[in-house]
Every structure is written in C-alpha cells, then in structure tokens.
Amino acid sequence: MNRHRVQRRLAGLLTYLGLALALAFFLGPFFWIVTTSLKGNEDFFAYPPVWIPSEPSLTHYGRLFTHSSGARYFTNSLVISSLSMFAALVVSLPTAYSIARWRFGGGFLSTLLLVLRMLPAIALIIPVYLMYKLLGLTNTYLGLVALYTVVYIPFAVWLLIGFLRDFPVEIEEAALIDGCSRLRALVRVVIPIIAPGLAVVALFAFIATWNEFLFAIVLTGIETKTMMVLVTSFTTGGTDQFYGEASASVVLGVLPAFAVAFFLQRYLVKGLALGGTKG
C-alpha cells in the first residue's frame, strides 16, 4: 500500500517537474528578450551573460518610438488587426449560420473551407501583388484589411459551423414561434449563447493578422508597415546591430496578442469547451 502511494507521489513529482521544464523552455527566450530590452549597452556583451540588467532602463523603447517609427507601425498593426478581426466576424457568422442551419452541401463545404485554408501564402503573393498594383491597393489599410479578411474567413466559418451545430436548435425555434424573425433570433438568442465561440474566433483572427509577415512586407509602404516588418528590419538593415531596439520591438509585438488573450480567457475556455462538445 505504501509502495503504491510512493509511486503515485513520485509520478506526480515527475509530472510537475516535466511541466516546469517545459514552461522554462518556452518562457525562457521571452524572459531573455524582455530583460534584454531593459539592458544598457554595456550589458549586451558582458561575460558571463547578464540575465538581470544592472540598471533597467526604458531607453530602447523610447528610441523605438522616436527614431524607428515604432509608434506608427504599432498603430498600423493595431488598426489593421482590429478591423480585420471585426470584418472576419461580420462576414463569417452569417455564412456559418446558413451552412449550419440549412446543411446544404453536406460535409463538402466544410472540407472545401479547410482546403482553401491550406493554400500557402507564398503561392498567392505574386498574383495578389499584381492585382493590388493594378487596383492601386498597395500601401493602403483597405488592401491589407480586405486581404486578411478573405484569408481568414474559411477558418473562421469552419470554426463557427461547429459552434452553431452544437447550439440547441430548440431554443432558436422557440424564439421563432414567439414572433422573432430569423435575423432577430440570431442577434438576440444565438449570438449571446455562442459568444464564447465568437471570442475564440476573434482571438485567432487577431493573432493571425497581427503575426502575419509575408503579405505585410510585400504590400505595405512606409505609411502602412506593421510591427512584424519593423522587427525584421533590425536584422536585415545592414551591419549595425540594434539589440535593444530589436528586443523592445519583439516585446511590443507580442504584448497585444497576450492582452487580447488575457481579456478573452474566460470566454476562450468556454468557447473551446463548447466547440468540443458533440450532442
């Protein structure tokens, strides 16, 4: 009996140890980037390496916003990601609702949506660039928002179909019997209940748009460059190495996604549970 108890405790200890090592493996690089963004120039080449800066400073963040147009690129990313997320939700929700409720096409449409999402961006970049150049949409907010919306819609629709098919249709039918139109039932009944699922879709859309690099570097100009383009500019701009500014740009590049995930975490857990429930 005691031997089994010892084995269980040992297994639990090993499990927690493995989780701690995995956490350190994934968070260690980010911790290093954060501390590097706060270091002075003398700490960059210190030996042995300095994990905690001797005199933490926000100088690199100030330089990033004043000399590297960081404020403009950060605002560009925030505006483009927010608009793309909102547009993707507005378009994908009625599309997914129609497919889930009337079930036309069987499983073919769901499979087609996944196939469309599998197309690599590199295969689309040249025709998209030529089309945008012809239409005058390069270096514009509209061009990027429209492109990101179209690219993300298949995945958003596929996710929402699962949430809507798990929704109890009897509740919606009761609203229709009480005199609600189909649109009003969707807005007043369906959307409040599947709000966690919408939060999941919104979070994925925001993060995917914020982290997108290939289309951003090809289709943007000075006025519309995003944070991801700024991050890479510190490693491809020549022989000068701006370690502090590069680290600060990485930190600012991931903070918005963390913030959105933090504020939506309550809905995120519910949404993932809702999508994983099959009636």
CSV table of C-alpha atoms in Angstrom, one decimal:
chain,number,residue,atom,x,y,z
A,1,MET,CA,0.0,0.0,0.0
A,2,ASN,CA,2.8,2.4,1.0
A,3,ARG,CA,4.7,1.4,-2.1
A,4,HIS,CA,1.8,2.4,-4.4
A,5,ARG,CA,1.4,5.7,-2.5
A,6,VAL,CA,5.1,6.4,-3.0
A,7,GLN,CA,4.9,5.5,-6.7
A,8,ARG,CA,1.9,7.9,-7.1
A,9,ARG,CA,3.7,10.7,-5.4
A,10,LEU,CA,6.8,10.1,-7.5
A,11,ALA,CA,4.8,10.1,-10.7
A,12,GLY,CA,3.1,13.3,-9.6
A,13,LEU,CA,6.5,14.9,-8.8
A,14,LEU,CA,8.0,13.8,-12.2
A,15,THR,CA,4.9,15.2,-13.9
A,16,TYR,CA,5.3,18.6,-12.2
A,17,LEU,CA,9.0,18.6,-12.9
A,18,GLY,CA,8.3,17.9,-16.6
A,19,LEU,CA,5.8,20.7,-16.7
A,20,ALA,CA,8.2,23.1,-15.1
A,21,LEU,CA,10.9,22.2,-17.6
A,22,ALA,CA,8.5,22.7,-20.5
A,23,LEU,CA,7.4,26.1,-19.1
A,24,ALA,CA,11.0,27.2,-18.7
A,25,PHE,CA,11.8,26.0,-22.2
A,26,PHE,CA,9.0,28.1,-23.7
A,27,LEU,CA,9.2,31.2,-21.4
A,28,GLY,CA,13.0,31.3,-21.1
A,29,PRO,CA,13.6,33.0,-24.5
A,30,PHE,CA,10.8,35.5,-23.9
A,31,PHE,CA,12.2,36.4,-20.5
A,32,TRP,CA,15.6,36.9,-22.1
A,33,ILE,CA,14.1,39.2,-24.7
A,34,VAL,CA,12.3,41.3,-22.0
A,35,THR,CA,15.4,41.7,-19.9
A,36,THR,CA,17.5,42.5,-23.0
A,37,SER,CA,15.1,45.3,-23.9
A,38,LEU,CA,15.8,46.8,-20.5
A,39,LYS,CA,19.6,46.5,-20.6
A,40,GLY,CA,22.1,49.1,-21.2
A,41,ASN,CA,24.7,48.8,-24.0
A,42,GLU,CA,27.4,47.6,-21.6
A,43,ASP,CA,25.3,44.6,-20.5
A,44,PHE,CA,24.8,43.2,-24.1
A,45,PHE,CA,28.4,41.9,-24.4
A,46,ALA,CA,29.0,41.1,-20.7
A,47,TYR,CA,30.7,37.8,-19.9
A,48,PRO,CA,29.3,35.8,-18.2
A,49,PRO,CA,25.9,36.9,-19.7
A,50,VAL,CA,23.8,39.1,-17.6
A,51,TRP,CA,20.2,37.9,-17.1
A,52,ILE,CA,19.0,40.8,-15.0
A,53,PRO,CA,20.1,44.2,-16.2
A,54,SER,CA,22.2,46.1,-13.6
A,55,GLU,CA,20.4,49.3,-14.3
A,56,PRO,CA,17.0,48.7,-16.0
A,57,SER,CA,16.0,51.4,-18.5
A,58,LEU,CA,13.3,52.1,-21.0
A,59,THR,CA,15.7,53.9,-23.3
A,60,HIS,CA,15.4,51.4,-26.1
A,61,TYR,CA,11.6,51.7,-26.0
A,62,GLY,CA,11.9,55.5,-26.3
A,63,ARG,CA,14.3,55.2,-29.2
A,64,LEU,CA,12.0,52.7,-30.9
A,65,PHE,CA,9.1,55.1,-30.8
A,66,THR,CA,11.1,58.3,-31.6
A,67,HIS,CA,13.7,57.2,-34.1
A,68,SER,CA,12.4,53.9,-35.6
A,69,SER,CA,8.8,55.0,-36.3
A,70,GLY,CA,7.7,52.3,-33.8
A,71,ALA,CA,4.6,54.3,-32.7
A,72,ARG,CA,3.3,54.4,-36.3
A,73,TYR,CA,4.0,50.7,-37.0
A,74,PHE,CA,2.4,49.7,-33.7
A,75,THR,CA,-0.7,51.8,-34.5
A,76,ASN,CA,-0.8,50.3,-38.0
A,77,SER,CA,-0.8,46.8,-36.7
A,78,LEU,CA,-3.4,47.6,-34.1
A,79,VAL,CA,-5.8,49.2,-36.6
A,80,ILE,CA,-5.3,46.6,-39.3
A,81,SER,CA,-5.7,43.6,-36.9
A,82,SER,CA,-8.8,45.0,-35.2
A,83,LEU,CA,-10.5,45.9,-38.5
A,84,SER,CA,-9.7,42.5,-40.0
A,85,MET,CA,-10.9,40.7,-36.9
A,86,PHE,CA,-14.2,42.6,-36.9
A,87,ALA,CA,-14.7,42.2,-40.7
A,88,ALA,CA,-14.0,38.4,-40.5
A,89,LEU,CA,-16.6,38.0,-37.7
A,90,VAL,CA,-19.2,40.1,-39.6
A,91,VAL,CA,-18.8,38.0,-42.8
A,92,SER,CA,-18.2,34.6,-41.4
A,93,LEU,CA,-21.0,34.5,-38.8
A,94,PRO,CA,-24.0,34.7,-41.3
A,95,THR,CA,-22.1,32.4,-43.7
A,96,ALA,CA,-21.6,29.7,-41.0
A,97,TYR,CA,-25.1,30.2,-39.7
A,98,SER,CA,-26.6,29.5,-43.2
A,99,ILE,CA,-24.4,26.4,-43.6
A,100,ALA,CA,-25.1,25.0,-40.1
A,101,ARG,CA,-28.9,25.6,-40.2
A,102,TRP,CA,-29.8,24.5,-43.8
A,103,ARG,CA,-26.9,22.0,-44.1
A,104,PHE,CA,-26.7,22.3,-47.9
A,105,GLY,CA,-23.6,20.7,-49.4
A,106,GLY,CA,-23.3,18.1,-46.7
A,107,GLY,CA,-19.7,17.9,-45.5
A,108,PHE,CA,-18.3,19.1,-48.8
A,109,LEU,CA,-18.4,22.8,-47.9
A,110,SER,CA,-16.6,22.2,-44.6
A,111,THR,CA,-13.9,20.2,-46.4
A,112,LEU,CA,-13.6,22.9,-49.1
A,113,LEU,CA,-13.2,25.5,-46.4
A,114,LEU,CA,-10.3,23.6,-44.9
A,115,VAL,CA,-8.7,23.0,-48.3
A,116,LEU,CA,-8.9,26.8,-49.0
A,117,ARG,CA,-7.2,27.5,-45.7
A,118,MET,CA,-4.4,25.1,-46.6
A,119,LEU,CA,-3.2,27.2,-49.6
A,120,PRO,CA,0.2,28.5,-48.7
A,121,ALA,CA,0.6,32.3,-48.7
A,122,ILE,CA,3.7,32.1,-50.9
A,123,ALA,CA,1.6,30.6,-53.7
A,124,LEU,CA,-0.7,33.7,-53.6
A,125,ILE,CA,1.7,36.5,-53.1
A,126,ILE,CA,2.6,37.2,-56.7
A,127,PRO,CA,-0.9,37.2,-58.2
A,128,VAL,CA,-2.2,39.2,-55.2
A,129,TYR,CA,0.6,41.8,-55.6
A,130,LEU,CA,-0.1,42.2,-59.3
A,131,MET,CA,-3.8,42.6,-58.7
A,132,TYR,CA,-3.3,45.1,-55.9
A,133,LYS,CA,-0.8,47.0,-58.0
A,134,LEU,CA,-3.4,47.3,-60.8
A,135,LEU,CA,-6.1,48.4,-58.4
A,136,GLY,CA,-3.9,50.8,-56.5
A,137,LEU,CA,-4.4,48.9,-53.2
A,138,THR,CA,-0.7,48.6,-52.2
A,139,ASN,CA,0.4,50.6,-49.2
A,140,THR,CA,-3.2,51.0,-48.0
A,141,TYR,CA,-5.2,49.9,-45.0
A,142,LEU,CA,-8.1,48.8,-47.1
A,143,GLY,CA,-5.9,46.5,-49.1
A,144,LEU,CA,-4.5,44.7,-46.1
A,145,VAL,CA,-7.8,44.5,-44.2
A,146,ALA,CA,-9.6,43.1,-47.2
A,147,LEU,CA,-6.9,40.5,-47.9
A,148,TYR,CA,-6.6,39.4,-44.3
A,149,THR,CA,-10.4,39.1,-44.0
A,150,VAL,CA,-10.6,37.0,-47.1
A,151,VAL,CA,-7.7,34.8,-46.0
A,152,TYR,CA,-9.1,34.2,-42.5
A,153,ILE,CA,-12.8,33.7,-43.4
A,154,PRO,CA,-12.6,30.0,-44.4
A,155,PHE,CA,-11.1,29.1,-41.0
A,156,ALA,CA,-13.5,31.3,-39.1
A,157,VAL,CA,-16.5,29.8,-40.9
A,158,TRP,CA,-15.3,26.3,-40.2
A,159,LEU,CA,-14.9,27.0,-36.5
A,160,LEU,CA,-18.3,28.7,-36.3
A,161,ILE,CA,-20.1,25.9,-38.0
A,162,GLY,CA,-19.0,23.6,-35.2
A,163,PHE,CA,-20.3,26.0,-32.6
A,164,LEU,CA,-23.6,26.6,-34.3
A,165,ARG,CA,-24.3,22.9,-34.9
A,166,ASP,CA,-23.8,22.3,-31.1
A,167,PHE,CA,-26.3,25.1,-30.3
A,168,PRO,CA,-29.7,23.7,-29.2
A,169,VAL,CA,-31.9,24.5,-32.2
A,170,GLU,CA,-35.0,24.1,-29.9
A,171,ILE,CA,-34.1,27.4,-28.2
A,172,GLU,CA,-34.0,29.2,-31.6
A,173,GLU,CA,-37.2,27.6,-32.7
A,174,ALA,CA,-39.0,28.8,-29.6
A,175,ALA,CA,-37.9,32.3,-30.4
A,176,LEU,CA,-39.2,32.0,-33.9
A,177,ILE,CA,-42.6,30.7,-32.6
A,178,ASP,CA,-42.7,33.8,-30.3
A,179,GLY,CA,-42.6,36.0,-33.3
A,180,CYS,CA,-38.8,36.7,-33.8
A,181,SER,CA,-37.6,36.9,-37.3
A,182,ARG,CA,-34.6,34.7,-38.3
A,183,LEU,CA,-32.3,37.7,-38.1
A,184,ARG,CA,-33.6,38.8,-34.7
A,185,ALA,CA,-33.3,35.3,-33.3
A,186,LEU,CA,-29.7,35.2,-34.5
A,187,VAL,CA,-28.9,38.5,-32.8
A,188,ARG,CA,-31.0,38.2,-29.6
A,189,VAL,CA,-30.8,34.4,-28.9
A,190,VAL,CA,-28.0,32.7,-30.8
A,191,ILE,CA,-25.1,35.2,-30.6
A,192,PRO,CA,-25.3,35.7,-26.8
A,193,ILE,CA,-25.2,32.0,-26.2
A,194,ILE,CA,-22.3,31.3,-28.6
A,195,ALA,CA,-20.4,34.4,-27.5
A,196,PRO,CA,-17.5,32.3,-26.1
A,197,GLY,CA,-17.2,30.7,-29.6
A,198,LEU,CA,-17.1,34.1,-31.2
A,199,ALA,CA,-14.4,35.1,-28.7
A,200,VAL,CA,-12.3,32.1,-29.8
A,201,VAL,CA,-12.7,33.1,-33.5
A,202,ALA,CA,-11.9,36.8,-32.7
A,203,LEU,CA,-8.8,35.8,-30.8
A,204,PHE,CA,-7.5,33.6,-33.5
A,205,ALA,CA,-8.2,36.2,-36.2
A,206,PHE,CA,-6.5,38.9,-34.2
A,207,ILE,CA,-3.4,36.9,-33.5
A,208,ALA,CA,-3.1,35.5,-37.1
A,209,THR,CA,-3.4,39.0,-38.5
A,210,TRP,CA,-1.0,40.6,-36.0
A,211,ASN,CA,1.6,38.0,-36.7
A,212,GLU,CA,1.3,37.9,-40.5
A,213,PHE,CA,4.5,38.9,-42.2
A,214,LEU,CA,4.7,37.9,-45.9
A,215,PHE,CA,1.8,39.9,-47.2
A,216,ALA,CA,2.7,42.8,-44.9
A,217,ILE,CA,6.3,43.2,-46.2
A,218,VAL,CA,5.3,42.9,-49.8
A,219,LEU,CA,2.1,45.0,-49.9
A,220,THR,CA,2.9,47.8,-47.5
A,221,GLY,CA,4.9,51.0,-47.8
A,222,ILE,CA,6.3,53.5,-45.3
A,223,GLU,CA,2.9,54.6,-44.1
A,224,THR,CA,1.4,51.1,-43.5
A,225,LYS,CA,4.2,48.9,-42.4
A,226,THR,CA,3.4,46.7,-39.4
A,227,MET,CA,5.2,45.7,-36.2
A,228,MET,CA,6.3,42.4,-37.7
A,229,VAL,CA,8.0,44.2,-40.6
A,230,LEU,CA,9.7,46.5,-38.0
A,231,VAL,CA,11.0,43.6,-36.0
A,232,THR,CA,12.8,42.0,-39.0
A,233,SER,CA,14.2,45.4,-40.1
A,234,PHE,CA,16.7,45.3,-37.2
A,235,THR,CA,18.3,42.1,-38.5
A,236,THR,CA,18.3,42.9,-42.2
A,237,GLY,CA,19.1,46.6,-42.3
A,238,GLY,CA,22.9,46.4,-42.5
A,239,THR,CA,25.9,45.8,-40.3
A,240,ASP,CA,24.6,47.8,-37.3
A,241,GLN,CA,23.1,45.7,-34.6
A,242,PHE,CA,20.4,47.4,-32.5
A,243,TYR,CA,19.9,44.7,-29.9
A,244,GLY,CA,18.0,46.9,-27.5
A,245,GLU,CA,15.6,48.3,-30.1
A,246,ALA,CA,15.1,44.9,-31.7
A,247,SER,CA,14.3,43.3,-28.3
A,248,ALA,CA,11.9,46.2,-27.5
A,249,SER,CA,10.1,45.7,-30.8
A,250,VAL,CA,9.7,42.0,-30.1
A,251,VAL,CA,8.2,42.7,-26.7
A,252,LEU,CA,5.8,45.2,-28.1
A,253,GLY,CA,5.0,42.8,-31.0
A,254,VAL,CA,3.7,40.1,-28.7
A,255,LEU,CA,2.1,42.2,-25.9
A,256,PRO,CA,-1.2,43.0,-27.8
A,257,ALA,CA,-1.8,39.3,-28.5
A,258,PHE,CA,-1.2,38.5,-24.9
A,259,ALA,CA,-3.5,41.3,-23.8
A,260,VAL,CA,-6.4,40.1,-26.1
A,261,ALA,CA,-5.9,36.5,-24.9
A,262,PHE,CA,-5.9,37.7,-21.2
A,263,PHE,CA,-9.1,39.7,-21.5
A,264,LEU,CA,-10.9,36.9,-23.5
A,265,GLN,CA,-9.6,34.0,-21.5
A,266,ARG,CA,-12.9,33.4,-19.7
A,267,TYR,CA,-14.7,33.2,-23.0
A,268,LEU,CA,-11.8,31.3,-24.6
A,269,VAL,CA,-12.1,28.4,-22.2
A,270,LYS,CA,-15.9,28.3,-22.6
A,271,GLY,CA,-15.6,28.5,-26.3
A,272,LEU,CA,-13.1,25.7,-26.6
A,273,ALA,CA,-15.3,23.5,-24.4
A,274,LEU,CA,-18.4,24.5,-26.5
A,275,GLY,CA,-16.7,23.6,-29.7
A,276,GLY,CA,-15.5,20.2,-28.3
A,277,THR,CA,-19.0,19.2,-27.2
A,278,LYS,CA,-20.9,17.0,-29.6
A,279,GLY,CA,-24.5,16.3,-29.0
